[in-house]
XYZ file of C-alpha atoms in Angstrom:
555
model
C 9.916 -27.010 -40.215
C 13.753 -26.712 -39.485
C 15.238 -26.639 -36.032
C 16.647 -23.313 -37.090
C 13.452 -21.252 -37.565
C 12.920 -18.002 -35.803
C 11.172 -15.140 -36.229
C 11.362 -11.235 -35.237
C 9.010 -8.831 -33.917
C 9.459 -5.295 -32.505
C 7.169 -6.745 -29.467
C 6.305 -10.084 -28.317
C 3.472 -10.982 -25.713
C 3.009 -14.162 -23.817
C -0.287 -14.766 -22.928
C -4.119 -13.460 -24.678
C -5.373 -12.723 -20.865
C -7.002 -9.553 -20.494
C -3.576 -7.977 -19.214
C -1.964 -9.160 -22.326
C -4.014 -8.190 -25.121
C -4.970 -4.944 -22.820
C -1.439 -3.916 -24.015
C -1.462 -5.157 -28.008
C -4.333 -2.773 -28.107
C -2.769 -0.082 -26.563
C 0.517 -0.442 -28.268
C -1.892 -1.086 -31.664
C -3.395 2.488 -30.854
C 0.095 4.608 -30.460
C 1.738 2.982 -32.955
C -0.829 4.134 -35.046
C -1.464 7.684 -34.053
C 2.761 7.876 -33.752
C 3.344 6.722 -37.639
C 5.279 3.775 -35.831
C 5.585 1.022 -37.819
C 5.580 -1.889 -35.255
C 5.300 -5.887 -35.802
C 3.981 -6.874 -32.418
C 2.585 -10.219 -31.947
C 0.581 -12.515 -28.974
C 1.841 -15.868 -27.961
C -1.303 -17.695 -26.113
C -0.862 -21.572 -24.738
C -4.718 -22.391 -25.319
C -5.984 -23.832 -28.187
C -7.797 -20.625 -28.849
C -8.361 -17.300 -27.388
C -9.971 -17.647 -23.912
C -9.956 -21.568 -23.618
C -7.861 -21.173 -20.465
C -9.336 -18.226 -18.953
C -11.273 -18.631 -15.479
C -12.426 -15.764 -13.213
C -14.880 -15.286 -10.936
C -15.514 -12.607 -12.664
C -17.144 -8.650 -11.943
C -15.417 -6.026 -13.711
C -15.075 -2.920 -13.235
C -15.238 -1.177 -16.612
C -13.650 2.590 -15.955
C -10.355 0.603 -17.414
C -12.284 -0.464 -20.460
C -13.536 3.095 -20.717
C -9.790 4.406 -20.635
C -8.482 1.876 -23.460
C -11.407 1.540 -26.161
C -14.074 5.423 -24.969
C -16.302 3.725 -27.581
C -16.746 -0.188 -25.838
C -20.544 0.373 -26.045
C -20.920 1.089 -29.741
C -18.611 -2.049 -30.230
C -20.593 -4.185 -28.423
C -18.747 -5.476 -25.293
C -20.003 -8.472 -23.941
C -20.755 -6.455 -20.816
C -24.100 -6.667 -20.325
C -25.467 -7.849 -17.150
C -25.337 -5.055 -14.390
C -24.251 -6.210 -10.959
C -27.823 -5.010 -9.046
C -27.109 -5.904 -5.667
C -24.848 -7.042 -3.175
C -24.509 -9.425 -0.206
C -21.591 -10.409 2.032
C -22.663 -13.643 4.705
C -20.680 -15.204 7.448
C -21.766 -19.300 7.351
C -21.898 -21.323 10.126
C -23.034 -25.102 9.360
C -27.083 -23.930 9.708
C -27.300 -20.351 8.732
C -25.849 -17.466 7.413
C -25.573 -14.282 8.884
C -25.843 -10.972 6.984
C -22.576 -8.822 7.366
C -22.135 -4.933 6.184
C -20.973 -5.066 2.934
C -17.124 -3.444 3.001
C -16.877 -0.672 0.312
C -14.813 -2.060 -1.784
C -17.081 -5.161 -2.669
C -19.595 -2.777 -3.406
C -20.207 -3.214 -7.333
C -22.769 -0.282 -8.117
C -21.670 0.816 -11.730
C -20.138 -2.712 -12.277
C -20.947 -5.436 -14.641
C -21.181 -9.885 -14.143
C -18.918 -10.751 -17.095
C -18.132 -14.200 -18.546
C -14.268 -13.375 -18.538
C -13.415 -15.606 -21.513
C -16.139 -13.446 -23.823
C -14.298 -10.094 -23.109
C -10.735 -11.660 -24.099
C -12.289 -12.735 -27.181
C -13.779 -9.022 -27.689
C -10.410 -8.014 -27.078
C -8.599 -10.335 -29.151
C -10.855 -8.908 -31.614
C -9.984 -5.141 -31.478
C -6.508 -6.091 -31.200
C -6.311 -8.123 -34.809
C -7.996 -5.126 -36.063
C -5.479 -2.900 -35.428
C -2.981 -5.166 -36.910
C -1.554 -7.295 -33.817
C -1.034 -11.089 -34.727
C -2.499 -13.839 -32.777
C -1.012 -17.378 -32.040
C -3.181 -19.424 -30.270
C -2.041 -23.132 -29.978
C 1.846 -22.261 -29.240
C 2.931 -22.451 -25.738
C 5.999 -20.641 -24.765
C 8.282 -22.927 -22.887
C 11.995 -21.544 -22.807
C 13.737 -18.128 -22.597
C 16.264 -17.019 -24.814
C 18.990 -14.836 -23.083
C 22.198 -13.221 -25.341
C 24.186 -15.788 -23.135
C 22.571 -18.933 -21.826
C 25.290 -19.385 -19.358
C 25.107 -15.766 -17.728
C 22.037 -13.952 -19.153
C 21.873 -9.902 -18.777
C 18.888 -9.736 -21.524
C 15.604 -11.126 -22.043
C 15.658 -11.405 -26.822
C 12.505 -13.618 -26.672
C 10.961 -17.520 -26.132
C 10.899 -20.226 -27.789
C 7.503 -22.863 -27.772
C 7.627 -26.039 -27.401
C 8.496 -29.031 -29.662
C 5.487 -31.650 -30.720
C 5.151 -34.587 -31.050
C 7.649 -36.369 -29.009
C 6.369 -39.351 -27.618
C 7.426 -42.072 -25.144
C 6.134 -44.496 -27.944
C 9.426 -42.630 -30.337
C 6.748 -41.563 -33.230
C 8.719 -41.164 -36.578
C 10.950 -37.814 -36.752
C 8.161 -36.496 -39.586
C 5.579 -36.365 -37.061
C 8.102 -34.177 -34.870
C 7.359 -30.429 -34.974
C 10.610 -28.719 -32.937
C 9.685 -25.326 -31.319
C 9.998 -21.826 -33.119
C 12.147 -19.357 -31.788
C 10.915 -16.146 -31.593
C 12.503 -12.658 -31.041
C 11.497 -9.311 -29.645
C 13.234 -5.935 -28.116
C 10.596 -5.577 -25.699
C 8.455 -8.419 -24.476
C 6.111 -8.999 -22.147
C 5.033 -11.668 -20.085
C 1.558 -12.160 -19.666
C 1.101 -15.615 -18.382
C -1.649 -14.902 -15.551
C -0.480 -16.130 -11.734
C 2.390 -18.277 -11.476
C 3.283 -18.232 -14.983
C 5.854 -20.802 -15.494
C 8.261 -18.464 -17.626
C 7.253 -15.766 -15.040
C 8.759 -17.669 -12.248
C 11.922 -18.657 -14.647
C 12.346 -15.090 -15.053
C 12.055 -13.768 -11.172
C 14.858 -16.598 -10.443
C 17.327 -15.747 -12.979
C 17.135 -11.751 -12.184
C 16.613 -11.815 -9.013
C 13.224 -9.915 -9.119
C 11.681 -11.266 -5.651
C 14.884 -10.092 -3.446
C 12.649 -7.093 -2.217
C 9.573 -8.281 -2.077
C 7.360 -10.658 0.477
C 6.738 -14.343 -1.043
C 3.955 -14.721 -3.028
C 0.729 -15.940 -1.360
C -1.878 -17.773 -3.486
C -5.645 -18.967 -3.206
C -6.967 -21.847 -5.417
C -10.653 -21.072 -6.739
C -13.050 -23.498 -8.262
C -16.331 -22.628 -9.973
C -18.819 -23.967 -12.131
C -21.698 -22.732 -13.795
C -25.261 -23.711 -13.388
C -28.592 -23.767 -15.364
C -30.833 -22.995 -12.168
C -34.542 -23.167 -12.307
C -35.306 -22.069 -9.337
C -37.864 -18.529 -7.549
C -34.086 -17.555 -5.957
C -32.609 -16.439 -9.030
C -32.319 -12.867 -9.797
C -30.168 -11.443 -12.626
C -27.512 -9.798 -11.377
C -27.113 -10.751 -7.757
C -23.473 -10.905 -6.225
C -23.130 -13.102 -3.525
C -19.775 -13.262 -1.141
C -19.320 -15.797 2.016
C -17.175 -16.572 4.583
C -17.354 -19.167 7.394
C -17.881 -22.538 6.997
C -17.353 -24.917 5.611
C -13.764 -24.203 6.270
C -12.028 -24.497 9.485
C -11.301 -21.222 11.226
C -7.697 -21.216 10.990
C -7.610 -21.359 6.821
C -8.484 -18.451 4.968
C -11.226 -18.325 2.063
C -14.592 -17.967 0.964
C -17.101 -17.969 -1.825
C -18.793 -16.071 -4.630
C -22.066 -16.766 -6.510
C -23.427 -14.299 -9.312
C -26.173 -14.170 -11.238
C -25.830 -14.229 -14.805
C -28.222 -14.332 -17.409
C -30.312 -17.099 -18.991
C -31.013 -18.938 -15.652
C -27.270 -19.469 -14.989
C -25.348 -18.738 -12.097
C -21.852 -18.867 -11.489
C -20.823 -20.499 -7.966
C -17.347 -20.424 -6.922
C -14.814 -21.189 -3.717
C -11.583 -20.021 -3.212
C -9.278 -21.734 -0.181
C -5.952 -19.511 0.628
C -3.104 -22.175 -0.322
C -1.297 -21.049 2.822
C -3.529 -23.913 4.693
C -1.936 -25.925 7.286
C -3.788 -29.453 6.992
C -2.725 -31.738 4.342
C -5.929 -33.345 4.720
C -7.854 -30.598 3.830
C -9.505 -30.890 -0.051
C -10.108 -27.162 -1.578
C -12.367 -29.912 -4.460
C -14.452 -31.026 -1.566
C -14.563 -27.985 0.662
C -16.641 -26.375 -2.576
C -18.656 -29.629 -2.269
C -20.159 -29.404 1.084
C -20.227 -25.176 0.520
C -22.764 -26.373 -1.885
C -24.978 -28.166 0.198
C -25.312 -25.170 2.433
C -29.154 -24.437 3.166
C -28.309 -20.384 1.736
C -26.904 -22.047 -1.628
C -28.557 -25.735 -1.569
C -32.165 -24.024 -2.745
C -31.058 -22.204 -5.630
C -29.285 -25.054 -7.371
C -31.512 -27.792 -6.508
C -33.295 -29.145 -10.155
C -30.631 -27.351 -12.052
C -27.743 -28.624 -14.340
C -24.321 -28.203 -13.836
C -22.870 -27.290 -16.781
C -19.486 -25.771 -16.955
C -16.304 -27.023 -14.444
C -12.960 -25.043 -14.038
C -10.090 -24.206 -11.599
C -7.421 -21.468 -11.082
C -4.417 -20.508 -9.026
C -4.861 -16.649 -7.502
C -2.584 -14.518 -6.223
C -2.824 -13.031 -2.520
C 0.179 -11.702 -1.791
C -1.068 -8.180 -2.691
C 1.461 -5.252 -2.985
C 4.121 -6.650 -0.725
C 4.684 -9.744 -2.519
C 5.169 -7.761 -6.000
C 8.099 -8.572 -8.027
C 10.841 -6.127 -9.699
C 8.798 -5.258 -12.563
C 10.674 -5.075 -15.082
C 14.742 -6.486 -16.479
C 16.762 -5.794 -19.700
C 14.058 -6.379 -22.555
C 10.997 -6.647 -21.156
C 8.639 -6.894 -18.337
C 6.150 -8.956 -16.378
C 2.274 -7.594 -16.290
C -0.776 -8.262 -15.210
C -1.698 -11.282 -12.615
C 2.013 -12.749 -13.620
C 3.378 -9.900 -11.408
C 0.596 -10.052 -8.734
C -2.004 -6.972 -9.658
C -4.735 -8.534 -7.700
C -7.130 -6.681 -5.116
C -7.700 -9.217 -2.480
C -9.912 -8.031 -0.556
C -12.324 -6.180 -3.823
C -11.797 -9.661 -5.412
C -11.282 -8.338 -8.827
C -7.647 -8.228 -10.999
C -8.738 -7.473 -14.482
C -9.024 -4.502 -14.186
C -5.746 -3.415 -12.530
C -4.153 -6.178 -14.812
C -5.553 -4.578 -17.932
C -4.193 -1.491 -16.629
C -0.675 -2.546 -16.132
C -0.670 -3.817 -20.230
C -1.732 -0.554 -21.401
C 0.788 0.846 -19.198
C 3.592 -1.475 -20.251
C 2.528 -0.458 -23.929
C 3.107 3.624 -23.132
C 5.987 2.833 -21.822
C 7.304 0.831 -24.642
C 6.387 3.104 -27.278
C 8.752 5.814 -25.372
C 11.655 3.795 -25.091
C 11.028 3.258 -28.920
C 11.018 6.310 -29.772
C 14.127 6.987 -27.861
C 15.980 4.886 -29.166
C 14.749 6.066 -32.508
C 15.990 9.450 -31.835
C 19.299 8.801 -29.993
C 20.710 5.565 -31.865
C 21.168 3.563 -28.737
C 21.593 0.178 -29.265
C 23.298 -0.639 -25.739
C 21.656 -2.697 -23.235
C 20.151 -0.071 -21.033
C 17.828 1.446 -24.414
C 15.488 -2.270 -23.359
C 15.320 -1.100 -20.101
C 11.809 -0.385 -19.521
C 12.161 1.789 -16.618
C 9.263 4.120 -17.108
C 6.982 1.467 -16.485
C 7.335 1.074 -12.862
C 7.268 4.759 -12.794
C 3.882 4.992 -14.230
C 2.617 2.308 -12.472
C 3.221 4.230 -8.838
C 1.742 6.942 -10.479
C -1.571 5.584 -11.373
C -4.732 4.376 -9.212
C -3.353 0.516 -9.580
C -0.690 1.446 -7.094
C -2.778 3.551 -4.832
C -5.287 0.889 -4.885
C -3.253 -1.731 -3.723
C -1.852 0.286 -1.052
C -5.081 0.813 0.719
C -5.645 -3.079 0.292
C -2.327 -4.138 1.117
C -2.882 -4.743 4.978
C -6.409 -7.097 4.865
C -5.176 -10.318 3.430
C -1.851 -10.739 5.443
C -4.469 -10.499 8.797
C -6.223 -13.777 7.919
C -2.961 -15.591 8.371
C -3.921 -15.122 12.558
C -7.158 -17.096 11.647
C -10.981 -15.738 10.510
C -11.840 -13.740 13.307
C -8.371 -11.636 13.693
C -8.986 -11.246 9.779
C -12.221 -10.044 10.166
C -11.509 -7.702 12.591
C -8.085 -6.190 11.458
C -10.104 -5.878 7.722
C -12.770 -3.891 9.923
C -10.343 -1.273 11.639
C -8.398 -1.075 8.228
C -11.677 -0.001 5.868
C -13.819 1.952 8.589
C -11.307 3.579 10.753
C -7.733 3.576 9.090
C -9.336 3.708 5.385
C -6.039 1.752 3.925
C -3.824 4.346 5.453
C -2.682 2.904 8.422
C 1.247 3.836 9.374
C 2.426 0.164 9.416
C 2.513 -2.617 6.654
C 2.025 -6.856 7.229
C 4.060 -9.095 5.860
C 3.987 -12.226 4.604
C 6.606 -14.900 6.419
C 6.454 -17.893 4.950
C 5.644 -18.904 1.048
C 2.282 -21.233 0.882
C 4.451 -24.624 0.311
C 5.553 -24.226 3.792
C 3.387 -23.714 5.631
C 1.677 -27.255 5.689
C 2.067 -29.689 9.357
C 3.256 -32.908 9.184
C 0.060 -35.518 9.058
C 0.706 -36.843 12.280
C -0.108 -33.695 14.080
C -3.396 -33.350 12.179
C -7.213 -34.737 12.344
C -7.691 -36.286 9.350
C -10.794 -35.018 7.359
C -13.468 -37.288 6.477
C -15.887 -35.848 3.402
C -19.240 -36.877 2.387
C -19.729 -38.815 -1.071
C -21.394 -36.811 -3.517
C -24.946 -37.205 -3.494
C -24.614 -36.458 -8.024
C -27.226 -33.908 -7.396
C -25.545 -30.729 -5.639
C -22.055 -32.438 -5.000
C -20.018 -34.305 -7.534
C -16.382 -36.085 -7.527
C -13.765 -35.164 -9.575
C -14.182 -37.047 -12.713
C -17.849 -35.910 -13.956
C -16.251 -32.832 -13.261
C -13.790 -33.053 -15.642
C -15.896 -33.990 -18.312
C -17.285 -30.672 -18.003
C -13.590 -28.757 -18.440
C -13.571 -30.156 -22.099
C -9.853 -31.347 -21.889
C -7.690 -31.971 -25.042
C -4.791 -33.619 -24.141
C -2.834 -35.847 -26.344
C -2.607 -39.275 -25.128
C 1.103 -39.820 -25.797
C 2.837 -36.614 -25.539
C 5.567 -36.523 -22.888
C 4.302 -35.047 -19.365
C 3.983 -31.529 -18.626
C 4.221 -32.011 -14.830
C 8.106 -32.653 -13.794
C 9.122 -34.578 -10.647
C 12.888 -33.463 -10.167
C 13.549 -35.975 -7.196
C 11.662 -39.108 -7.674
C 12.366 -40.401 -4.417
C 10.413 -37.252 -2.742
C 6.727 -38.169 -3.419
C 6.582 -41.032 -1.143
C 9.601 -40.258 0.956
C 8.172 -36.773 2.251
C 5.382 -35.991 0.752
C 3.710 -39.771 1.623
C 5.196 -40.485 4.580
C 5.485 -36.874 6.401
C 1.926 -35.257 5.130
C 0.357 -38.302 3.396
C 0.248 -37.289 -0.162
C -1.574 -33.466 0.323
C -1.153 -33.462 -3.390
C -4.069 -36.204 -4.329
C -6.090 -33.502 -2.545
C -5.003 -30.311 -3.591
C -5.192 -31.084 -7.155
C -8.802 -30.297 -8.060
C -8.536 -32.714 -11.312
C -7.527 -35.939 -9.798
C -4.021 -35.695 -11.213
C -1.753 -37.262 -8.896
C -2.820 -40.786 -7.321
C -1.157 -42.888 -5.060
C -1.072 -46.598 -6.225
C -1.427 -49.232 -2.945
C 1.116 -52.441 -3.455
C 0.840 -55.703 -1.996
C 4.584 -54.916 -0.506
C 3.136 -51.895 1.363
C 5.142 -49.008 -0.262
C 3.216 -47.078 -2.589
C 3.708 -45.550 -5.450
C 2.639 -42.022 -7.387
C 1.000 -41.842 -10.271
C 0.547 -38.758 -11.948
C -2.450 -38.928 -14.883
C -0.862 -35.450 -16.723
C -3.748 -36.078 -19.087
C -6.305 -34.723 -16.209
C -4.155 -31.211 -15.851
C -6.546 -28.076 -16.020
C -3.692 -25.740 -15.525
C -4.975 -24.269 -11.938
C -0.700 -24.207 -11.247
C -1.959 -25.532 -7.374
C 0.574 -28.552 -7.344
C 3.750 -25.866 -8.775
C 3.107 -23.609 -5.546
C 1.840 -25.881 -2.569
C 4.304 -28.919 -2.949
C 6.057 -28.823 0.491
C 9.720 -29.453 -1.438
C 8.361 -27.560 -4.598
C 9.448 -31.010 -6.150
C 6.809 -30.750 -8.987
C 7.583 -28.446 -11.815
C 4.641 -27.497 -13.694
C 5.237 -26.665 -17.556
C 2.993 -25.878 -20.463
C 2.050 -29.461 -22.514
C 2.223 -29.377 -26.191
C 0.479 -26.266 -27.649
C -3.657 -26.100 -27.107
C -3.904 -28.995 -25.072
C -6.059 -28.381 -21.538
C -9.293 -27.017 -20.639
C -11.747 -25.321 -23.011
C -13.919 -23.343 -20.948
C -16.263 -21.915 -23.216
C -18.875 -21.925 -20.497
C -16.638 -20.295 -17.690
């Protein structure tokens, strides 16, 4: 393999999430029914299809309806109807029973293992033609000029096998350069091309900063009278402190397993708080406690979400290509579900592709305004996505003036206003500033796992099934090495050994009294919370050698 090698599609895709392969299906089907004779191809990071996909996840399936009317007959993995729903407020001892709002009502929706419907989709996509590449992360733009870039031509993924131990230049594999017209990124939140992208064009200049939550879950084998197939179950309350948003979700699958997750907003204000052990004590709750007590944890994962709702939406689109799905922020906060309106915002992508196509086709234009996809946006405020996250836009931005203001503004904004209130909240300040200086904190003293309900990090990992090569150079870049104990030791006392729900950054004690950081890249399960909630955003998160991370074939 020579540095030189490229190759060239008509469309390029970064990332096999469901908004991502959403749109190869889509632009599969009008190529087809158009005559068009497209090359389009998916770039995904994971070692296969799904390995890095996490979500809660319900799913709505009127969008799988819309792409593939037939989903039944092809047997979706969708088979476990959401029955009934409950929404709880938790203090330490009980758990009171709140109205349900209506848009966490999931009558008519299914509890879906997210990773099996990418592989369904990955699966329908092939079929009509669209190449796969799992194993190759994407790690670099390529612009017509480096030095002032006006157009997105493609990516290029990143080399292997460069080591710190120099391993012999036949073991080196340097990246492949590949070129599109049109592509789209599809990296989920906080992609790290994504953000690369909104910097260079300016794509954030109109919008609110991004706002993100960090969710853990694992799965359970439960043996237990509690369990009932198809049971949704949302909280909010304790364990965490009134003043930092979040809450948590447990769902009823099938085969005795439930799915038990906890999300903490990242816009917390304590750098002694621990999202890891938060979902720890949440567990020993006497409402969740019960259900999981003789039962085996069997599946571990974590994920960066974004919050910031319709305010804190990018520019959508720049001179050949655009940004969909949970890369550009599609989320509905307060229905906790995105793949839906991420899938939605592929397919749309793909329509609007296959017009400027055939455009161009007609008229000959080869100038840079024929990659413009501007109908894309268009369509997008056209469809339900927008109008949906209009009438949501308001409830999340609340909880930044604690629970109970939350609560109540989300109350007057569903019941009274119904989303259509004549003023809009804003996000101030992005989630990395937003933490107080240790000094002017209580510091937070968790229980020890008890190896029965709670657990520390490292059984934990064990069940995210990480690959990582040993020797490969780190993913995680620390631009100012002086920062980590400089600020973020001595102002806020490391907030990022607590954080990181995988144990990767550690501070090493010395006998001369000034530590030191050690980051153990080998742990990373990609949940992006050290690229957003480092207070000097000092830590550059970047995609390791192709494959390597979680496998959560459980998740």
């Amino acid at each position: 393999m020579s540095d030189s090698e490229s190759m060239q599609f008509d469309v390029l895709i970064i990332g096999a999430g469901p908004a991502g392969l959403a749109a190869a299906i889509r632009l599969g089907q009008l190529s087809q029914s158009q005559g068009l004779s497209l090359k389009i191809a998916v770039l995904e990071k994971g070692a296969s299809v799904s390995s890095h996909i996490l979500s809660g996840a319900v799913f709505e399936p009127e969008v799988l309806t819309e792409l593939l009317p037939n989903w039944k007959n092809l047997n979706a993995p969708l088979s476990i109807p959401a029955t009934h729903d409950n929404f709880k407020l938790l203090t330490q001892t009980n758990a009171w029973s709140l109205p349900v709002p209506p848009q966490m009502r999931n009558k008519g929706h299914f509890i879906i293992r997210l990773g099996q419907l990418c592989r369904f989709l990955a699966m329908q996509a092939e079929q009509l033609g669209i190449e796969i590449f799992p194993g190759f992360a994407a790690t670099e733009l390529l612009f017509d000029d480096p030095n002032k870039p006006t157009q997105v031509l493609g990516v290029k993924t990143g080399d292997m096998g460069r080591d710190k131990h120099h391993q012999p230049k036949s073991t080196f594999q340097p990246g492949i350069a590949l070129y599109a017209k049109y592509t789209l990124f599809a990296e989920g939140c906080r992609g790290s091309l994504t953000q690369k992208l909104i910097q260079t064009f300016g794509l954030n200049r109109n919008s609110d900063p991004q706002t993100y939550g960090l969710g853990i879950k694992e799965v359970w084998t439960v043996n237990s009278p509690l369990y009932r197939p198809g049971e949704v179950l949302h909280t909010v309350g304790w364990p965490l402190p009134t003043d930092t948003y979040g809450g948590s979700f447990l769902y009823h699958l099938d085969q005795q397993q439930v799915a038990v997750g906890f999300v903490v907003g990242l816009d917390y204000r304590n750098p002694y708080l621990s999202p890891f052990e938060e979902f720890q004590r949440f567990k020993q709750h006497p409402l969740i406690k019960p259900l999981l007590l003789n039962g085996k944890r069997i599946a571990y994962g974590a994920r960066s979400l974004n919050e910031g709702g319709l305010q804190a939406i990018p520019e959508l689109i720049f001179p050949g290509g655009a940004i969909i799905g949970c890369a550009a922020g599609f989320l509905n906060v307060p229905k906790l579900k995105g793949t839906h309106t991420a899938m939605k915002s592929g397919m749309l992508a793909a329509e609007a592709i296959i017009e400027a196509i055939r455009k161009t086709t007609q008229t000959s234009d080869s100038d840079t305004t024929s990659c413009y996809l501007s109908e894309y946006p268009k369509k997008l405020k056209q469809s339900w996505v927008w109008r949906e996250l209009y009438r949501a836009r308001n409830i999340r931005p609340a909880f930044r003036g604690g629970l109970w203001l939350g609560l109540a503004s989300a109350f007057i904004d569903t019941y009274l206003l119904r989303g259509k209130a004549p003023w809009t909240f804003h996000i101030g300040l992005p989630d990395n500033k937003t933490l107080k200086p240790a000094q002017q904190e209580i510091p937070i003293h968790y229980p020890k796992p008890d190896n029965q309900i709670s657990f520390d990090r490292a059984s934990s990992l064990f069940l995210s099934h990480i690959t990582h090569e040993e020797n490969q150079i780190s993913h995680l870049k620390i631009e100012q090495t002086n920062i980590p104990i400089e600020v973020n030791w001595q102002i806020y006392q490391s907030p990022e050994q607590r954080y990181c729900p995988a144990g990767v950054y550690e501070i090493i004690e010395h006998q001369s009294r000034i530590p030191s950081l050690r980051i153990n890249a080998q742990n990373c399960i990609h949940c992006k919370a050290c690229d957003i909630k480092d207070p000097t955003q000092n830590i550059e998160w970047q995609p390791p050698e192709g494959g390597s991370g979680p496998n959560y074939f459980e998740l």
